[in-house]
PDB file of C-alpha atoms in Angstrom:
ATOM      1  CA  MET Z   1     -76.287  90.777  60.193  1.00  0.00           C
ATOM      2  CA  PRO Z   2     -78.208  88.223  58.100  1.00  0.00           C
ATOM      3  CA  ASN Z   3     -75.694  85.401  58.351  1.00  0.00           C
ATOM      4  CA  GLY Z   4     -77.721  82.538  59.793  1.00  0.00           C
ATOM      5  CA  PRO Z   5     -75.652  80.098  61.852  1.00  0.00           C
ATOM      6  CA  LEU Z   6     -72.265  80.981  60.346  1.00  0.00           C
ATOM      7  CA  SER Z   7     -69.313  80.930  62.719  1.00  0.00           C
ATOM      8  CA  LEU Z   8     -67.034  83.948  63.155  1.00  0.00           C
ATOM      9  CA  PRO Z   9     -64.315  82.568  60.850  1.00  0.00           C
ATOM     10  CA  ALA Z  10     -66.943  81.652  58.232  1.00  0.00           C
ATOM     11  CA  ARG Z  11     -68.317  85.212  58.251  1.00  0.00           C
ATOM     12  CA  LEU Z  12     -64.828  86.621  57.916  1.00  0.00           C
ATOM     13  CA  CYS Z  13     -64.057  84.223  55.082  1.00  0.00           C
ATOM     14  CA  LEU Z  14     -66.992  85.665  53.137  1.00  0.00           C
ATOM     15  CA  LEU Z  15     -66.146  89.257  54.072  1.00  0.00           C
ATOM     16  CA  ALA Z  16     -62.597  88.659  52.814  1.00  0.00           C
ATOM     17  CA  TRP Z  17     -63.727  86.812  49.694  1.00  0.00           C
ATOM     18  CA  ASP Z  18     -62.236  89.231  47.163  1.00  0.00           C
ATOM     19  CA  THR Z  19     -58.818  89.351  48.834  1.00  0.00           C
ATOM     20  CA  ASP Z  20     -55.698  87.253  48.310  1.00  0.00           C
ATOM     21  CA  PRO Z  21     -55.551  84.095  50.499  1.00  0.00           C
ATOM     22  CA  THR Z  22     -52.392  85.416  52.161  1.00  0.00           C
ATOM     23  CA  ARG Z  23     -54.491  88.322  53.390  1.00  0.00           C
ATOM     24  CA  ALA Z  24     -57.635  86.336  54.132  1.00  0.00           C
ATOM     25  CA  ALA Z  25     -55.955  83.554  56.124  1.00  0.00           C
ATOM     26  CA  PRO Z  26     -54.859  85.664  59.147  1.00  0.00           C
ATOM     27  CA  VAL Z  27     -58.247  87.343  59.609  1.00  0.00           C
ATOM     28  CA  VAL Z  28     -60.075  84.010  59.291  1.00  0.00           C
ATOM     29  CA  ARG Z  29     -57.680  82.486  61.843  1.00  0.00           C
ATOM     30  CA  ALA Z  30     -58.218  85.474  64.151  1.00  0.00           C
ATOM     31  CA  GLY Z  31     -61.951  84.882  63.853  1.00  0.00           C
ATOM     32  CA  ALA Z  32     -61.509  81.242  64.851  1.00  0.00           C
ATOM     33  CA  LEU Z  33     -59.379  82.200  67.843  1.00  0.00           C
ATOM     34  CA  ALA Z  34     -61.940  84.808  68.906  1.00  0.00           C
ATOM     35  CA  ASP Z  35     -64.803  82.341  68.467  1.00  0.00           C
ATOM     36  CA  LEU Z  36     -63.092  79.752  70.659  1.00  0.00           C
ATOM     37  CA  ALA Z  37     -62.137  82.375  73.244  1.00  0.00           C
ATOM     38  CA  ARG Z  38     -65.727  83.644  73.450  1.00  0.00           C
ATOM     39  CA  ARG Z  39     -66.894  80.063  74.002  1.00  0.00           C
ATOM     40  CA  GLY Z  40     -64.343  79.662  76.799  1.00  0.00           C
ATOM     41  CA  LEU Z  41     -62.579  76.809  74.998  1.00  0.00           C
ATOM     42  CA  LEU Z  42     -59.334  78.767  74.581  1.00  0.00           C
ATOM     43  CA  VAL Z  43     -58.097  80.851  77.498  1.00  0.00           C
ATOM     44  CA  ASP Z  44     -55.200  83.181  78.100  1.00  0.00           C
ATOM     45  CA  ASP Z  45     -52.560  81.776  80.442  1.00  0.00           C
ATOM     46  CA  ASP Z  46     -50.094  84.606  81.002  1.00  0.00           C
ATOM     47  CA  GLY Z  47     -50.225  85.495  77.319  1.00  0.00           C
ATOM     48  CA  ILE Z  48     -50.199  81.893  76.060  1.00  0.00           C
ATOM     49  CA  VAL Z  49     -53.147  80.436  74.154  1.00  0.00           C
ATOM     50  CA  THR Z  50     -54.298  77.440  76.200  1.00  0.00           C
ATOM     51  CA  PRO Z  51     -57.163  74.953  75.707  1.00  0.00           C
ATOM     52  CA  ARG Z  52     -59.391  74.890  78.777  1.00  0.00           C
ATOM     53  CA  ASP Z  53     -60.252  71.227  78.254  1.00  0.00           C
ATOM     54  CA  LEU Z  54     -58.346  68.957  75.888  1.00  0.00           C
ATOM     55  CA  ASP Z  55     -61.483  66.907  75.188  1.00  0.00           C
ATOM     56  CA  SER Z  56     -63.840  69.796  74.360  1.00  0.00           C
ATOM     57  CA  ARG Z  57     -65.228  70.093  70.839  1.00  0.00           C
ATOM     58  CA  THR Z  58     -67.647  72.464  69.092  1.00  0.00           C
ATOM     59  CA  GLY Z  59     -68.909  70.311  66.231  1.00  0.00           C
ATOM     60  CA  ASP Z  60     -67.488  72.833  63.738  1.00  0.00           C
ATOM     61  CA  PRO Z  61     -64.641  71.148  61.784  1.00  0.00           C
ATOM     62  CA  ALA Z  62     -62.587  74.335  61.397  1.00  0.00           C
ATOM     63  CA  LEU Z  63     -62.839  75.293  65.065  1.00  0.00           C
ATOM     64  CA  ASP Z  64     -62.190  71.764  66.271  1.00  0.00           C
ATOM     65  CA  GLY Z  65     -59.215  71.480  63.934  1.00  0.00           C
ATOM     66  CA  LEU Z  66     -57.728  74.606  65.474  1.00  0.00           C
ATOM     67  CA  LEU Z  67     -58.368  73.321  68.994  1.00  0.00           C
ATOM     68  CA  GLU Z  68     -56.511  70.124  68.095  1.00  0.00           C
ATOM     69  CA  LEU Z  69     -53.648  72.063  66.501  1.00  0.00           C
ATOM     70  CA  VAL Z  70     -53.215  74.278  69.563  1.00  0.00           C
ATOM     71  CA  SER Z  71     -53.382  71.270  71.889  1.00  0.00           C
ATOM     72  CA  GLU Z  72     -50.706  69.363  69.992  1.00  0.00           C
ATOM     73  CA  SER Z  73     -48.317  72.251  69.279  1.00  0.00           C
ATOM     74  CA  PHE Z  74     -45.615  74.064  71.175  1.00  0.00           C
ATOM     75  CA  PRO Z  75     -47.183  76.887  73.265  1.00  0.00           C
ATOM     76  CA  HIS Z  76     -47.579  80.221  71.486  1.00  0.00           C
ATOM     77  CA  ASP Z  77     -49.126  83.590  72.186  1.00  0.00           C
ATOM     78  CA  TRP Z  78     -52.217  84.970  70.446  1.00  0.00           C
ATOM     79  CA  ARG Z  79     -50.293  87.043  67.922  1.00  0.00           C
ATOM     80  CA  THR Z  80     -48.267  84.033  66.773  1.00  0.00           C
ATOM     81  CA  TRP Z  81     -51.366  81.903  66.307  1.00  0.00           C
ATOM     82  CA  VAL Z  82     -52.950  84.524  64.045  1.00  0.00           C
ATOM     83  CA  THR Z  83     -50.464  83.605  61.313  1.00  0.00           C
ATOM     84  CA  LEU Z  84     -48.976  80.210  62.257  1.00  0.00           C
ATOM     85  CA  HIS Z  85     -50.341  77.638  59.751  1.00  0.00           C
ATOM     86  CA  ALA Z  86     -53.270  80.022  59.234  1.00  0.00           C
ATOM     87  CA  ARG Z  87     -53.975  78.630  55.765  1.00  0.00           C
ATOM     88  CA  HIS Z  88     -55.070  75.360  57.427  1.00  0.00           C
ATOM     89  CA  THR Z  89     -57.965  77.157  59.115  1.00  0.00           C
ATOM     90  CA  LEU Z  90     -58.910  79.020  55.938  1.00  0.00           C
ATOM     91  CA  ASP Z  91     -59.009  75.753  53.984  1.00  0.00           C
ATOM     92  CA  ALA Z  92     -61.102  74.058  56.699  1.00  0.00           C
ATOM     93  CA  VAL Z  93     -63.571  76.950  56.751  1.00  0.00           C
ATOM     94  CA  ARG Z  94     -63.907  76.803  52.960  1.00  0.00           C
ATOM     95  CA  GLU Z  95     -64.539  73.056  53.077  1.00  0.00           C
ATOM     96  CA  HIS Z  96     -67.244  73.576  55.690  1.00  0.00           C
ATOM     97  CA  LEU Z  97     -68.848  76.324  53.593  1.00  0.00           C
ATOM     98  CA  VAL Z  98     -68.860  73.947  50.632  1.00  0.00           C
ATOM     99  CA  ALA Z  99     -70.663  71.367  52.768  1.00  0.00           C
ATOM    100  CA  GLU Z 100     -73.180  74.052  53.785  1.00  0.00           C
ATOM    101  CA  GLY Z 101     -73.797  75.028  50.169  1.00  0.00           C
ATOM    102  CA  VAL Z 102     -72.370  78.525  50.546  1.00  0.00           C
ATOM    103  CA  LEU Z 103     -69.365  77.755  48.316  1.00  0.00           C
ATOM    104  CA  ARG Z 104     -68.879  75.386  45.404  1.00  0.00           C
ATOM    105  CA  ALA Z 105     -65.625  73.503  44.835  1.00  0.00           C
ATOM    106  CA  GLU Z 106     -64.565  73.218  41.196  1.00  0.00           C
ATOM    107  CA  LYS Z 107     -61.770  70.743  40.550  1.00  0.00           C
ATOM    108  CA  HIS Z 108     -59.320  71.138  37.688  1.00  0.00           C
ATOM    109  CA  ARG Z 109     -55.708  70.388  36.777  1.00  0.00           C
ATOM    110  CA  VAL Z 110     -52.912  72.928  36.532  1.00  0.00           C
ATOM    111  CA  LEU Z 111     -50.929  72.440  33.327  1.00  0.00           C
ATOM    112  CA  GLY Z 112     -53.159  69.441  32.760  1.00  0.00           C
ATOM    113  CA  VAL Z 113     -51.300  67.493  35.456  1.00  0.00           C
ATOM    114  CA  PHE Z 114     -51.506  68.877  38.994  1.00  0.00           C
ATOM    115  CA  PRO Z 115     -54.927  68.633  40.693  1.00  0.00           C
ATOM    116  CA  SER Z 116     -56.287  71.888  42.085  1.00  0.00           C
ATOM    117  CA  VAL Z 117     -59.548  73.257  43.451  1.00  0.00           C
ATOM    118  CA  ASP Z 118     -61.135  76.648  42.908  1.00  0.00           C
ATOM    119  CA  HIS Z 119     -63.811  77.822  45.312  1.00  0.00           C
ATOM    120  CA  VAL Z 120     -66.723  79.734  43.844  1.00  0.00           C
ATOM    121  CA  LEU Z 121     -69.511  81.530  45.675  1.00  0.00           C
ATOM    122  CA  ALA Z 122     -72.693  79.499  45.368  1.00  0.00           C
ATOM    123  CA  ASP Z 123     -74.766  81.635  47.753  1.00  0.00           C
ATOM    124  CA  THR Z 124     -73.885  85.100  46.498  1.00  0.00           C
ATOM    125  CA  ALA Z 125     -76.911  86.620  48.227  1.00  0.00           C
ATOM    126  CA  ARG Z 126     -75.547  85.695  51.651  1.00  0.00           C
ATOM    127  CA  ALA Z 127     -72.103  87.100  50.910  1.00  0.00           C
ATOM    128  CA  ASP Z 128     -73.592  90.302  49.474  1.00  0.00           C
ATOM    129  CA  ALA Z 129     -75.836  90.712  52.509  1.00  0.00           C
ATOM    130  CA  LEU Z 130     -72.882  90.333  54.866  1.00  0.00           C
ATOM    131  CA  ARG Z 131     -70.867  92.962  53.048  1.00  0.00           C
ATOM    132  CA  GLU Z 132     -73.779  95.389  52.710  1.00  0.00           C
ATOM    133  CA  GLU Z 133     -74.568  95.146  56.418  1.00  0.00           C
ATOM    134  CA  ALA Z 134     -70.877  95.647  57.205  1.00  0.00           C
ATOM    135  CA  ARG Z 135     -70.782  98.800  55.083  1.00  0.00           C
ATOM    136  CA  ARG Z 136     -73.937 100.113  56.721  1.00  0.00           C
ATOM    137  CA  ILE Z 137     -72.602  99.560  60.242  1.00  0.00           C
ATOM    138  CA  LEU Z 138     -69.068 100.831  59.571  1.00  0.00           C
ATOM    139  CA  SER Z 139     -70.355 103.932  57.821  1.00  0.00           C
ATOM    140  CA  GLY Z 140     -72.231 104.869  60.978  1.00  0.00           C
ATOM    141  CA  SER Z 141     -75.672 104.357  59.458  1.00  0.00           C
ATOM    142  CA  ALA Z 142     -76.505 101.834  62.197  1.00  0.00           C
ATOM    143  CA  ALA Z 143     -76.204 102.375  65.940  1.00  0.00           C
ATOM    144  CA  ALA Z 144     -73.037 100.466  66.867  1.00  0.00           C
ATOM    145  CA  ASP Z 145     -74.212  99.796  70.421  1.00  0.00           C
ATOM    146  CA  GLU Z 146     -77.217  97.905  69.003  1.00  0.00           C
ATOM    147  CA  VAL Z 147     -75.089  95.590  66.854  1.00  0.00           C
ATOM    148  CA  PRO Z 148     -75.020  91.982  68.168  1.00  0.00           C
ATOM    149  CA  ALA Z 149     -71.762  91.285  70.008  1.00  0.00           C
ATOM    150  CA  THR Z 150     -70.741  88.485  67.634  1.00  0.00           C
ATOM    151  CA  THR Z 151     -71.212  90.758  64.634  1.00  0.00           C
ATOM    152  CA  ALA Z 152     -69.220  93.469  66.409  1.00  0.00           C
ATOM    153  CA  VAL Z 153     -66.336  91.034  66.900  1.00  0.00           C
ATOM    154  CA  ALA Z 154     -66.371  90.066  63.215  1.00  0.00           C
ATOM    155  CA  LEU Z 155     -66.361  93.671  62.012  1.00  0.00           C
ATOM    156  CA  THR Z 156     -63.750  94.735  64.557  1.00  0.00           C
ATOM    157  CA  LEU Z 157     -61.375  92.076  63.220  1.00  0.00           C
ATOM    158  CA  ALA Z 158     -62.263  92.859  59.608  1.00  0.00           C
ATOM    159  CA  ALA Z 159     -61.493  96.543  60.179  1.00  0.00           C
ATOM    160  CA  ALA Z 160     -58.191  95.715  61.900  1.00  0.00           C
ATOM    161  CA  ALA Z 161     -57.216  93.560  58.923  1.00  0.00           C
ATOM    162  CA  GLY Z 162     -57.958  96.434  56.574  1.00  0.00           C
ATOM    163  CA  LEU Z 163     -60.612  94.586  54.593  1.00  0.00           C
ATOM    164  CA  PRO Z 164     -62.219  96.961  52.054  1.00  0.00           C
ATOM    165  CA  LEU Z 165     -65.692  97.168  53.579  1.00  0.00           C
ATOM    166  CA  GLY Z 166     -66.354 100.874  53.250  1.00  0.00           C
ATOM    167  CA  GLY Z 167     -65.421 101.819  56.801  1.00  0.00           C
ATOM    168  CA  ASP Z 168     -62.262 102.793  58.658  1.00  0.00           C
ATOM    169  CA  ASP Z 169     -60.955 103.247  62.186  1.00  0.00           C
ATOM    170  CA  THR Z 170     -63.442 106.016  62.990  1.00  0.00           C
ATOM    171  CA  PRO Z 171     -65.832 106.390  65.963  1.00  0.00           C
ATOM    172  CA  PRO Z 172     -68.196 103.634  64.692  1.00  0.00           C
ATOM    173  CA  THR Z 173     -65.306 101.164  64.681  1.00  0.00           C
ATOM    174  CA  ALA Z 174     -64.182 102.276  68.143  1.00  0.00           C
ATOM    175  CA  VAL Z 175     -67.695 101.761  69.501  1.00  0.00           C
ATOM    176  CA  LEU Z 176     -67.884  98.378  67.791  1.00  0.00           C
ATOM    177  CA  SER Z 177     -64.658  97.343  69.498  1.00  0.00           C
ATOM    178  CA  ALA Z 178     -66.094  98.298  72.870  1.00  0.00           C
ATOM    179  CA  ARG Z 179     -69.283  96.378  72.069  1.00  0.00           C
ATOM    180  CA  ALA Z 180     -67.278  93.338  70.963  1.00  0.00           C
ATOM    181  CA  SER Z 181     -65.310  93.374  74.224  1.00  0.00           C
ATOM    182  CA  GLU Z 182     -68.362  93.317  76.498  1.00  0.00           C
ATOM    183  CA  THR Z 183     -68.186  89.536  76.979  1.00  0.00           C
ATOM    184  CA  SER Z 184     -65.520  89.839  79.672  1.00  0.00           C
ATOM    185  CA  PRO Z 185     -62.320  91.744  80.506  1.00  0.00           C
ATOM    186  CA  ALA Z 186     -60.371  88.602  79.616  1.00  0.00           C
ATOM    187  CA  PHE Z 187     -61.901  88.471  76.145  1.00  0.00           C
ATOM    188  CA  ALA Z 188     -61.287  92.195  75.685  1.00  0.00           C
ATOM    189  CA  ALA Z 189     -57.573  91.561  76.233  1.00  0.00           C
ATOM    190  CA  VAL Z 190     -57.588  88.677  73.753  1.00  0.00           C
ATOM    191  CA  LEU Z 191     -59.406  90.776  71.158  1.00  0.00           C
ATOM    192  CA  GLY Z 192     -56.815  93.515  71.585  1.00  0.00           C
ATOM    193  CA  GLU Z 193     -54.025  91.047  70.852  1.00  0.00           C
ATOM    194  CA  LEU Z 194     -55.820  89.743  67.769  1.00  0.00           C
ATOM    195  CA  ARG Z 195     -56.421  93.252  66.438  1.00  0.00           C
ATOM    196  CA  SER Z 196     -52.784  94.201  66.944  1.00  0.00           C
ATOM    197  CA  ALA Z 197     -51.612  91.068  65.157  1.00  0.00           C
ATOM    198  CA  LEU Z 198     -53.868  91.754  62.183  1.00  0.00           C
ATOM    199  CA  ARG Z 199     -52.666  95.332  61.905  1.00  0.00           C
ATOM    200  CA  ASP Z 200     -49.052  94.159  62.002  1.00  0.00           C
ATOM    201  CA  THR Z 201     -49.383  91.339  59.484  1.00  0.00           C
ATOM    202  CA  ALA Z 202     -52.005  92.496  56.961  1.00  0.00           C
ATOM    203  CA  PRO Z 203     -50.473  92.613  53.450  1.00  0.00           C
ATOM    204  CA  THR Z 204     -50.680  95.818  51.487  1.00  0.00           C
ATOM    205  CA  PRO Z 205     -53.796  96.402  49.359  1.00  0.00           C
ATOM    206  CA  SER Z 206     -51.725  96.119  46.185  1.00  0.00           C
ATOM    207  CA  LEU Z 207     -51.606  92.314  46.365  1.00  0.00           C
ATOM    208  CA  SER Z 208     -53.398  90.641  43.474  1.00  0.00           C
ATOM    209  CA  ARG Z 209     -56.599  88.776  44.055  1.00  0.00           C
ATOM    210  CA  GLY Z 210     -56.765  85.025  44.156  1.00  0.00           C
ATOM    211  CA  ARG Z 211     -58.234  82.002  45.832  1.00  0.00           C
TER     212      ARG Z 211
END
């Protein structure tokens, strides 16, 4: 997938671009949790999301913000963290994408008084390439077992969240899930929890679009 150095939550933010923030936030948060779990910075402790090292950082503001939030909060399981304050992670990912030139922040005032920010795609080619590659893989046009593991994780979560990418829970998605879980049995269990949470919490497709 031609995504350059984008993190998992950043990829999912772009894949979910045309969806309501209430729908995008959980899948972006799930991507951040998966990213940190794959790096070994978040581990499963009898079902509880636990930082391996309180001083570890990735250099990615959104991921490090989530590490700090988990470290300073009451213990929760993976499913809870998919939705708990998930908008914070979405906002942090958007800010990072603005800094990278992928998005553009346009400031304005609601009713001429309240400051607000709209995010606009600045690098539409990258977003289009991500979505086109997703459609190609999920349609079965690409061999799922040849998809990079990180891409497989992103598409597995996107499919679980019901993002409209042109694929569904068919054999290609099942193979992608297996490919995404190859990192370790422990990560496979985490990914299963994240997928279940997204399936349980994804809003219906009838929600209006918005950012």
